[in-house]
Amino acid sequence: MNKLVFFLTLFLLQVYCDAREGANVMCLQELKTGMCFGYFPRYGYDPSIKQCKKFVYGGCHGNQNNFATLEECEKTCTGLN
């Protein structure tokens, strides 16, 4: 039984670390307005100031560092680097 708990704990730790690594890559992408001419207020993580900040997304050719709310950005990215 102890071995099962040990391996389950290791597995869950690996899943958590993999998820954080994916978030880290996403949050370190540049804030990208994109090439289209829409006006969508969004939030992205700026690693130079270690905070999420508001930017305007044009609607296409963006990246994953693009969140609908400040809360979503902070939940995903704050404390990663």
CSV table of C-alpha atoms in Angstrom, one decimal:
chain,number,residue,atom,x,y,z
A,1,MET,CA,0.0,0.0,0.0
A,2,ASN,CA,2.8,2.4,0.9
A,3,LYS,CA,4.4,1.8,-2.5
A,4,LEU,CA,1.1,2.6,-4.3
A,5,VAL,CA,0.8,5.9,-2.4
A,6,PHE,CA,4.5,6.8,-3.1
A,7,PHE,CA,4.1,6.2,-6.9
A,8,LEU,CA,0.8,8.0,-7.0
A,9,THR,CA,2.4,11.0,-5.3
A,10,LEU,CA,5.3,10.9,-7.8
A,11,PHE,CA,2.8,10.7,-10.7
A,12,LEU,CA,0.8,13.7,-9.5
A,13,LEU,CA,3.9,15.7,-8.9
A,14,GLN,CA,5.1,15.0,-12.5
A,15,VAL,CA,1.7,16.0,-13.9
A,16,TYR,CA,1.8,19.3,-11.9
A,17,CYS,CA,5.3,20.1,-13.0
A,18,ASP,CA,4.5,19.4,-16.6
A,19,ALA,CA,1.5,21.7,-16.4
A,20,ARG,CA,3.6,24.5,-14.9
A,21,GLU,CA,6.3,24.1,-17.5
A,22,GLY,CA,3.7,24.5,-20.3
A,23,ALA,CA,2.3,27.6,-18.6
A,24,ASN,CA,5.8,29.0,-18.3
A,25,VAL,CA,6.4,28.6,-22.1
A,26,MET,CA,3.0,30.2,-22.8
A,27,CYS,CA,3.6,33.1,-20.4
A,28,LEU,CA,7.0,33.9,-21.8
A,29,GLN,CA,5.8,34.5,-25.3
A,30,GLU,CA,5.8,38.1,-26.4
A,31,LEU,CA,2.6,40.2,-26.1
A,32,LYS,CA,1.4,40.0,-29.7
A,33,THR,CA,-1.3,42.3,-31.1
A,34,GLY,CA,-1.5,40.3,-34.4
A,35,MET,CA,-2.0,41.4,-38.0
A,36,CYS,CA,-5.8,42.0,-38.0
A,37,PHE,CA,-7.5,45.3,-37.2
A,38,GLY,CA,-10.0,44.3,-34.5
A,39,TYR,CA,-9.9,45.9,-31.0
A,40,PHE,CA,-10.1,43.3,-28.3
A,41,PRO,CA,-8.8,44.4,-24.9
A,42,ARG,CA,-6.8,41.4,-23.5
A,43,TYR,CA,-4.2,40.7,-20.8
A,44,GLY,CA,-0.8,39.1,-21.2
A,45,TYR,CA,2.2,38.4,-19.0
A,46,ASP,CA,5.2,40.7,-19.3
A,47,PRO,CA,8.2,38.9,-17.9
A,48,SER,CA,10.3,42.1,-17.8
A,49,ILE,CA,8.0,43.5,-15.1
A,50,LYS,CA,6.8,40.1,-13.8
A,51,GLN,CA,3.2,41.2,-14.1
A,52,CYS,CA,0.2,40.8,-16.3
A,53,LYS,CA,-0.7,43.9,-18.3
A,54,LYS,CA,-3.5,45.0,-20.6
A,55,PHE,CA,-2.9,45.1,-24.4
A,56,VAL,CA,-5.0,45.3,-27.5
A,57,TYR,CA,-5.4,42.1,-29.6
A,58,GLY,CA,-6.3,42.6,-33.2
A,59,GLY,CA,-8.1,39.3,-33.6
A,60,CYS,CA,-5.7,37.0,-35.5
A,61,HIS,CA,-2.1,35.8,-35.6
A,62,GLY,CA,-1.7,36.1,-31.8
A,63,ASN,CA,-0.2,33.5,-29.5
A,64,GLN,CA,-1.1,31.8,-26.2
A,65,ASN,CA,0.0,34.7,-24.0
A,66,ASN,CA,-3.5,36.2,-24.5
A,67,PHE,CA,-6.1,36.1,-21.7
A,68,ALA,CA,-9.6,37.5,-21.5
A,69,THR,CA,-9.3,38.6,-17.9
A,70,LEU,CA,-6.5,39.9,-15.6
A,71,GLU,CA,-7.5,37.1,-13.1
A,72,GLU,CA,-7.0,34.4,-15.7
A,73,CYS,CA,-3.6,35.8,-16.7
A,74,GLU,CA,-2.4,36.1,-13.0
A,75,LYS,CA,-3.7,32.6,-12.2
A,76,THR,CA,-1.7,31.1,-15.1
A,77,CYS,CA,1.4,33.2,-15.1
A,78,THR,CA,2.2,35.0,-11.8
A,79,GLY,CA,5.2,33.5,-10.0
A,80,LEU,CA,6.6,31.5,-12.9
A,81,ASN,CA,10.0,33.2,-13.3
